[in-house]
Amino acid sequence: MGFLFARSSGYSFVALALLACVLLAPCQAAKAGLSIKFYAKTCPGVDTIVRSVVAQAVAKEPRMGASIIRLFFHDCFVNGCDASILLDDTLTFTGEKNAGANINSVRGYEVIDAIKSQVEAACKGVVSCADIVALASRDAVNLLGGPTWNVQLGRKDSRTASGTAANANLPGPASSGASLVAAFAGKGLSAREMTALSGAHTVGRARCLMFRGRIYGEANINATFAAALRQTCPQSGGGDGNLAPFDDQTPDAFDNAYFKNLVAQRGLLHSDQELFNGGSQDALVRKYAGNAGMFAGDFAKAMVKMGGLMPAAGTPTEVRLNCRKVN
Ligand code: HEM
């Protein structure tokens, strides 16, 4: 920020502020009324509680860190970061948990519940479930060895959830590079931010069902990598739920190996390899593969920006007491 102002001293303050808004991710959050000090007076212990519960969960099962990171993405891409993904279905709506991209796939709901109950005991009715997911995903990245950042806070929780919106907004593993760029552009995120955020696939697991087409049908895949995956994922006769790590070198470390893998044609999903397949993101993938610090910085900024996605103005919201149901 100081750098930007010092270099641009010929412009008026307003012009500079607007320029900063375009260039700096936190501005989107600021526009949404978020602030890193939102709970400084009302729930000063929230950061410590979230970090300690996530740390316990990751110590017990490192994959849970990955699952929590994904939970944040799947929340934010469907009507904004409003904890809509956490709502159980009711008689009046079919929510997001059972949508195609989430059912039998998204995990971590119990960890969010555990955080919420400790946070409620410390400061009742103050901290939203949406903010808990944002904080928990930051901590998950960091606990797995990735960067950290200040989380913009002050989100509210939705009073409804939409399975239809989840199906429409969450990109699938068969997506082309162009459709990934378009899906993220639809959320105000650039191609560069999309590629940085995809680097989260340096941790976690995917089911055979999600990568079978790639390992039996595609040419741009490393032969040894494909042969090993075929052991886990039979071409026919079941095994849909069998898991493989996205990054078979350092499966639970949040590093830049995802990009090194793409350059080696070791992307697990079709959609992963689309980011390095002779298209618009190839040069950036090579940069991230060679520069872990550049990836870490871009990833952190893009997470803050994604975290600024808000429900449409006028949508009824609240601070839920139980993340699974409206008050
Ligand atoms: C670019 C478009 C994306 C597509 C097409 C995509 C697709 C997928 C798929 C198909 C899986 C495996 C699901 C299963 O096997 O049940 C998965 C897992 C995962 N995704 Fe993505 N994803 C994308 C972007 C992202 C982003 C932006 C993030 C986070 C910032 C993310 C984080 C994760 C993580 C961490 C996992 C592993 C979760 C676990 O092990 O529980 N993904 N993704």
Coordinates of C-alpha atoms and ligand atoms in Angstrom, one line a residue:
M1 CA 0.0 0.0 0.0
G2 CA 2.8 2.5 1.0
F3 CA 4.6 1.5 -2.1
L4 CA 1.6 2.3 -4.2
F5 CA 1.0 5.7 -2.7
A6 CA 4.7 6.6 -2.8
R7 CA 5.0 5.8 -6.5
S8 CA 1.7 7.5 -7.5
S9 CA 2.2 10.8 -5.6
G10 CA 0.9 12.9 -8.6
Y11 CA -2.7 11.6 -8.2
S12 CA -5.4 12.9 -5.9
F13 CA -6.2 10.8 -2.8
V14 CA -9.5 9.7 -4.1
A15 CA -8.0 8.5 -7.4
L16 CA -5.4 6.6 -5.4
A17 CA -8.0 5.0 -3.2
L18 CA -10.0 3.9 -6.2
L19 CA -6.8 2.5 -7.8
A20 CA -6.0 0.7 -4.5
C21 CA -9.6 -0.7 -4.7
V22 CA -8.9 -2.2 -8.1
L23 CA -5.6 -3.6 -7.2
L24 CA -5.9 -4.7 -3.6
A25 CA -8.1 -7.6 -2.6
P26 CA -9.0 -6.3 0.9
C27 CA -10.8 -3.4 -0.7
Q28 CA -13.6 -5.7 -1.8
A29 CA -14.0 -6.9 1.7
A30 CA -13.9 -3.3 3.0
K31 CA -16.7 -2.4 0.5
A32 CA -18.7 -5.3 2.0
G33 CA -18.3 -3.7 5.4
L34 CA -15.8 -6.3 6.7
S35 CA -12.8 -5.5 9.0
I36 CA -10.0 -7.5 10.6
K37 CA -10.9 -6.0 14.0
F38 CA -14.6 -6.8 13.8
Y39 CA -14.6 -8.9 17.0
A40 CA -11.8 -7.1 18.8
K41 CA -14.2 -5.9 21.5
T42 CA -17.1 -8.4 21.3
C43 CA -15.2 -11.7 21.0
P44 CA -11.4 -11.1 21.4
G45 CA -10.7 -14.8 21.9
V46 CA -12.3 -16.1 18.6
D47 CA -9.0 -16.4 16.7
T48 CA -7.4 -18.5 19.4
I49 CA -10.4 -20.8 19.7
V50 CA -10.6 -21.4 16.0
R51 CA -6.9 -22.0 15.6
S52 CA -6.8 -24.5 18.5
V53 CA -9.8 -26.6 17.3
V54 CA -8.5 -26.7 13.7
A55 CA -5.0 -27.6 15.0
Q56 CA -6.5 -30.5 16.9
A57 CA -8.5 -31.7 13.9
V58 CA -5.5 -31.5 11.5
A59 CA -3.2 -33.2 14.0
K60 CA -5.7 -36.1 14.2
E61 CA -6.2 -36.2 10.4
P62 CA -4.2 -33.9 8.1
R63 CA -6.7 -34.3 5.3
M64 CA -9.2 -32.4 7.4
G65 CA -7.2 -29.3 6.8
A66 CA -7.8 -29.7 3.1
S67 CA -11.5 -30.4 3.6
I68 CA -12.0 -27.2 5.6
I69 CA -10.2 -25.1 2.9
R70 CA -12.7 -26.6 0.3
L71 CA -15.6 -25.9 2.6
F72 CA -14.8 -22.2 2.4
F73 CA -14.6 -22.2 -1.4
H74 CA -17.9 -24.1 -1.7
D75 CA -19.6 -21.7 0.7
C76 CA -18.3 -18.5 -1.0
F77 CA -19.1 -19.6 -4.6
V78 CA -22.8 -20.1 -3.8
N79 CA -24.6 -16.8 -3.0
G80 CA -21.5 -15.5 -1.2
C81 CA -19.6 -16.5 2.0
D82 CA -22.7 -16.8 4.2
A83 CA -22.4 -20.3 5.7
S84 CA -25.2 -21.4 3.4
I85 CA -23.4 -24.7 2.8
L86 CA -23.7 -25.5 6.5
L87 CA -27.5 -25.5 6.6
D88 CA -29.2 -28.9 6.8
D89 CA -32.1 -29.4 4.4
T90 CA -35.6 -28.5 5.8
L91 CA -39.2 -28.9 4.7
T92 CA -39.0 -25.5 3.0
F93 CA -35.8 -25.7 1.1
T94 CA -33.3 -28.2 -0.4
G95 CA -30.0 -26.9 0.5
E96 CA -26.4 -27.2 -0.7
K97 CA -25.1 -30.2 1.3
N98 CA -26.8 -32.7 -1.0
A99 CA -26.0 -30.8 -4.2
G100 CA -24.0 -32.8 -6.7
A101 CA -20.6 -31.2 -6.0
N102 CA -21.1 -31.5 -2.2
I103 CA -22.8 -34.8 -1.4
N104 CA -20.5 -37.6 -0.2
S105 CA -17.7 -35.2 -0.8
V106 CA -17.5 -32.0 1.3
R107 CA -16.3 -32.7 4.8
G108 CA -15.5 -30.8 8.0
Y109 CA -19.0 -29.9 9.2
E110 CA -18.3 -31.5 12.6
V111 CA -15.1 -29.4 13.0
I112 CA -17.1 -26.2 12.3
D113 CA -19.7 -27.4 14.9
A114 CA -17.0 -27.9 17.5
I115 CA -15.6 -24.4 16.9
K116 CA -19.0 -22.9 17.0
S117 CA -19.9 -24.4 20.3
Q118 CA -16.7 -23.2 22.0
V119 CA -17.2 -19.7 20.4
E120 CA -20.8 -19.6 21.6
A121 CA -19.6 -20.5 25.1
A122 CA -17.2 -17.6 25.1
C123 CA -19.3 -15.0 23.3
K124 CA -22.9 -15.9 22.8
G125 CA -24.6 -14.9 19.5
V126 CA -21.8 -12.7 18.3
V127 CA -19.6 -14.6 15.8
S128 CA -21.2 -15.8 12.5
C129 CA -20.7 -19.3 11.1
A130 CA -19.5 -17.7 7.9
D131 CA -16.6 -15.9 9.7
I132 CA -15.7 -19.1 11.5
V133 CA -15.3 -20.9 8.1
A134 CA -13.2 -18.0 6.8
L135 CA -10.9 -18.1 9.9
A136 CA -10.8 -21.9 9.9
S137 CA -9.7 -22.1 6.3
R138 CA -6.9 -19.6 6.9
D139 CA -5.7 -21.6 9.8
A140 CA -6.0 -24.9 7.9
V141 CA -3.7 -23.5 5.1
N142 CA -1.2 -22.3 7.6
L143 CA -1.2 -25.4 9.8
L144 CA -0.5 -27.5 6.7
G145 CA 2.6 -25.3 6.0
G146 CA 1.1 -22.6 3.8
P147 CA 0.9 -18.8 4.2
T148 CA -1.2 -16.9 6.7
W149 CA -3.1 -13.6 6.3
N150 CA -5.5 -11.3 8.2
V151 CA -9.1 -12.4 7.8
Q152 CA -11.6 -9.7 7.1
L153 CA -14.6 -10.3 9.4
G154 CA -18.2 -9.3 9.9
R155 CA -20.0 -11.6 7.6
K156 CA -23.5 -12.7 8.4
D157 CA -25.2 -16.1 8.0
S158 CA -27.9 -16.8 5.4
R159 CA -31.4 -17.9 6.4
T160 CA -31.7 -20.2 3.5
A161 CA -29.6 -22.3 1.1
S162 CA -30.0 -23.4 -2.5
G163 CA -29.1 -26.8 -3.9
T164 CA -29.9 -25.4 -7.4
A165 CA -27.5 -22.5 -7.0
A166 CA -24.8 -24.9 -5.8
N167 CA -25.2 -27.1 -8.8
A168 CA -25.1 -24.1 -11.1
N169 CA -22.1 -22.3 -9.5
L170 CA -19.5 -25.0 -8.5
P171 CA -17.2 -26.0 -11.3
G172 CA -16.8 -29.7 -12.0
P173 CA -13.7 -31.9 -12.7
A174 CA -14.5 -32.1 -16.4
S175 CA -14.4 -28.3 -16.9
S176 CA -12.3 -26.8 -19.7
G177 CA -9.7 -24.1 -19.0
A178 CA -12.0 -21.6 -20.6
S179 CA -15.0 -22.5 -18.5
L180 CA -12.9 -22.3 -15.3
V181 CA -11.8 -18.8 -16.3
A182 CA -15.4 -17.9 -17.0
A183 CA -16.8 -19.4 -13.7
F184 CA -14.3 -17.4 -11.7
A185 CA -14.8 -14.2 -13.8
G186 CA -18.5 -14.6 -12.9
K187 CA -17.5 -14.1 -9.3
G188 CA -15.2 -11.2 -10.0
L189 CA -12.0 -13.3 -9.8
S190 CA -9.4 -13.1 -12.5
A191 CA -7.8 -16.0 -14.4
R192 CA -4.6 -15.4 -12.3
E193 CA -6.7 -15.6 -9.1
M194 CA -8.4 -18.8 -10.3
T195 CA -5.0 -20.4 -11.0
A196 CA -3.6 -19.3 -7.6
L197 CA -6.7 -20.6 -5.8
S198 CA -6.5 -23.9 -7.7
G199 CA -3.2 -24.4 -5.9
A200 CA -5.3 -25.6 -2.9
H201 CA -5.2 -28.9 -4.8
T202 CA -1.7 -29.3 -3.4
V203 CA -3.5 -30.9 -0.4
G204 CA -6.4 -33.2 0.0
R205 CA -7.9 -36.2 -1.9
A206 CA -10.2 -36.9 -4.7
R207 CA -12.5 -39.9 -5.4
C208 CA -11.9 -42.2 -8.4
L209 CA -15.2 -41.1 -9.8
M210 CA -13.7 -37.7 -10.3
F211 CA -10.5 -38.7 -12.2
R212 CA -11.4 -42.0 -13.9
G213 CA -12.0 -40.4 -17.2
R214 CA -8.6 -38.7 -17.1
I215 CA -6.5 -41.8 -16.2
Y216 CA -8.2 -44.1 -18.8
G217 CA -8.9 -41.6 -21.6
E218 CA -6.5 -38.7 -21.8
A219 CA -3.1 -38.3 -23.6
N220 CA -1.6 -35.4 -21.6
I221 CA -0.9 -37.5 -18.5
N222 CA 2.4 -38.9 -17.2
A223 CA 2.4 -42.7 -17.9
T224 CA 3.8 -43.7 -14.5
F225 CA 1.4 -41.5 -12.7
A226 CA -1.6 -42.9 -14.7
A227 CA -0.5 -46.5 -14.2
A228 CA -0.3 -46.0 -10.4
L229 CA -3.7 -44.4 -10.3
R230 CA -5.2 -47.2 -12.2
Q231 CA -4.3 -49.5 -9.3
T232 CA -6.5 -47.4 -7.1
C233 CA -9.3 -46.7 -9.5
P234 CA -10.6 -49.6 -11.7
Q235 CA -11.9 -48.8 -15.1
S236 CA -15.1 -50.7 -14.4
G237 CA -16.6 -52.7 -11.6
G238 CA -16.7 -50.2 -8.8
G239 CA -14.2 -48.3 -6.7
D240 CA -15.9 -44.9 -7.3
G241 CA -15.1 -43.8 -3.8
N242 CA -11.5 -44.9 -3.7
L243 CA -9.3 -42.0 -2.9
A244 CA -6.1 -40.6 -4.4
P245 CA -4.1 -37.6 -3.2
F246 CA -4.0 -34.6 -5.5
D247 CA -0.2 -34.4 -4.9
D248 CA 1.3 -37.8 -4.5
Q249 CA 4.7 -36.3 -3.6
T250 CA 3.8 -34.2 -0.5
P251 CA 0.1 -35.0 -0.1
D252 CA -0.6 -33.0 3.1
A253 CA 1.9 -30.1 2.7
F254 CA 0.5 -26.8 1.5
D255 CA 3.4 -26.0 -1.0
N256 CA 3.7 -25.2 -4.7
A257 CA 4.0 -28.9 -5.7
Y258 CA 0.6 -28.7 -7.4
F259 CA 2.1 -26.5 -10.1
K260 CA 5.3 -28.7 -10.4
N261 CA 2.9 -31.6 -10.9
L262 CA 1.0 -29.8 -13.7
V263 CA 4.2 -29.1 -15.5
A264 CA 5.0 -32.8 -15.3
Q265 CA 1.5 -33.8 -16.6
R266 CA 0.7 -35.1 -13.1
G267 CA -2.5 -33.1 -12.6
L268 CA -5.1 -35.4 -11.0
L269 CA -8.3 -34.0 -12.5
H270 CA -9.0 -33.1 -16.1
S271 CA -9.7 -29.5 -14.8
D272 CA -6.3 -29.4 -13.0
Q273 CA -4.4 -30.3 -16.1
E274 CA -6.4 -27.8 -18.2
L275 CA -4.3 -25.0 -16.4
F276 CA -1.2 -26.4 -18.1
N277 CA -2.3 -27.7 -21.5
G278 CA -1.0 -25.1 -24.0
G279 CA -3.4 -22.5 -22.8
S280 CA -3.5 -19.0 -21.2
Q281 CA -2.4 -20.1 -17.8
D282 CA 0.7 -22.1 -18.8
A283 CA 3.2 -19.3 -18.2
L284 CA 1.8 -18.6 -14.7
V285 CA 1.8 -22.2 -13.8
R286 CA 5.5 -22.4 -14.6
K287 CA 6.1 -19.3 -12.5
Y288 CA 4.3 -20.7 -9.5
A289 CA 6.2 -24.0 -10.0
G290 CA 9.5 -22.2 -9.8
N291 CA 8.6 -19.6 -7.1
A292 CA 6.8 -20.9 -4.0
G293 CA 6.8 -17.4 -2.5
M294 CA 5.0 -15.9 -5.4
F295 CA 2.3 -18.6 -5.2
A296 CA 1.9 -18.2 -1.4
G297 CA 1.5 -14.4 -1.8
D298 CA -1.0 -14.7 -4.6
F299 CA -3.0 -17.5 -2.9
A300 CA -3.3 -15.5 0.3
K301 CA -4.5 -12.4 -1.6
A302 CA -7.0 -14.4 -3.6
M303 CA -8.4 -16.1 -0.5
V304 CA -9.1 -12.6 1.0
K305 CA -10.8 -11.5 -2.2
M306 CA -12.9 -14.7 -2.5
G307 CA -13.8 -14.1 1.2
G308 CA -15.3 -10.8 0.1
L309 CA -18.0 -12.4 -1.9
M310 CA -21.3 -11.4 -0.3
P311 CA -24.9 -12.4 -0.6
A312 CA -27.0 -10.1 -2.8
A313 CA -28.0 -6.9 -1.2
G314 CA -31.2 -7.2 0.8
T315 CA -30.8 -10.9 1.4
P316 CA -32.0 -11.7 5.0
T317 CA -29.2 -12.7 7.3
E318 CA -28.4 -13.3 10.9
V319 CA -25.8 -14.7 13.3
R320 CA -26.8 -18.3 13.6
L321 CA -26.6 -19.9 17.0
N322 CA -26.3 -23.4 15.5
C323 CA -24.5 -23.5 12.1
R324 CA -26.8 -26.2 10.8
K325 CA -30.1 -24.4 11.2
V326 CA -31.5 -20.9 11.2
N327 CA -32.4 -19.3 14.5
Ligands
HEM1 C1 -11.0 -24.5 -10.3 C2 -12.1 -25.2 -10.1 C3 -12.1 -26.4 -9.2 C4 -12.6 -27.6 -9.5 C5 -13.2 -28.1 -10.8 C6 -12.5 -28.4 -8.3 C7 -12.9 -29.7 -8.2 C8 -12.6 -30.5 -7.1 C9 -13.0 -31.9 -7.0 C10 -13.7 -32.7 -8.1 C11 -12.5 -32.4 -5.9 C12 -12.6 -33.8 -5.4 C13 -14.0 -34.1 -4.8 C14 -14.3 -35.6 -4.5 O1 -13.5 -36.4 -4.9 O2 -15.3 -35.8 -3.9 C15 -11.9 -31.3 -5.2 C16 -11.3 -31.4 -3.9 C17 -10.7 -30.3 -3.3 N1 -10.8 -29.0 -3.7 FE1 -11.3 -28.3 -5.5 N2 -11.9 -27.6 -7.3 C18 -11.7 -26.4 -7.8 C19 -11.2 -25.3 -7.1 C20 -10.9 -25.3 -5.8 C21 -10.6 -24.2 -5.0 C22 -10.6 -22.7 -5.5 C23 -10.2 -24.6 -3.7 C24 -9.8 -23.8 -2.5 C25 -9.4 -22.6 -2.5 C26 -10.3 -26.0 -3.8 C27 -10.0 -26.9 -2.7 C28 -10.1 -28.3 -2.7 C29 -9.5 -29.1 -1.8 C30 -8.6 -28.7 -0.6 C31 -9.9 -30.4 -2.1 C32 -9.6 -31.7 -1.3 C33 -10.7 -31.8 -0.2 C34 -10.6 -33.1 0.7 O3 -9.6 -33.8 0.6 O4 -11.5 -33.3 1.5 N3 -10.7 -26.4 -5.0 N4 -12.0 -30.2 -5.9

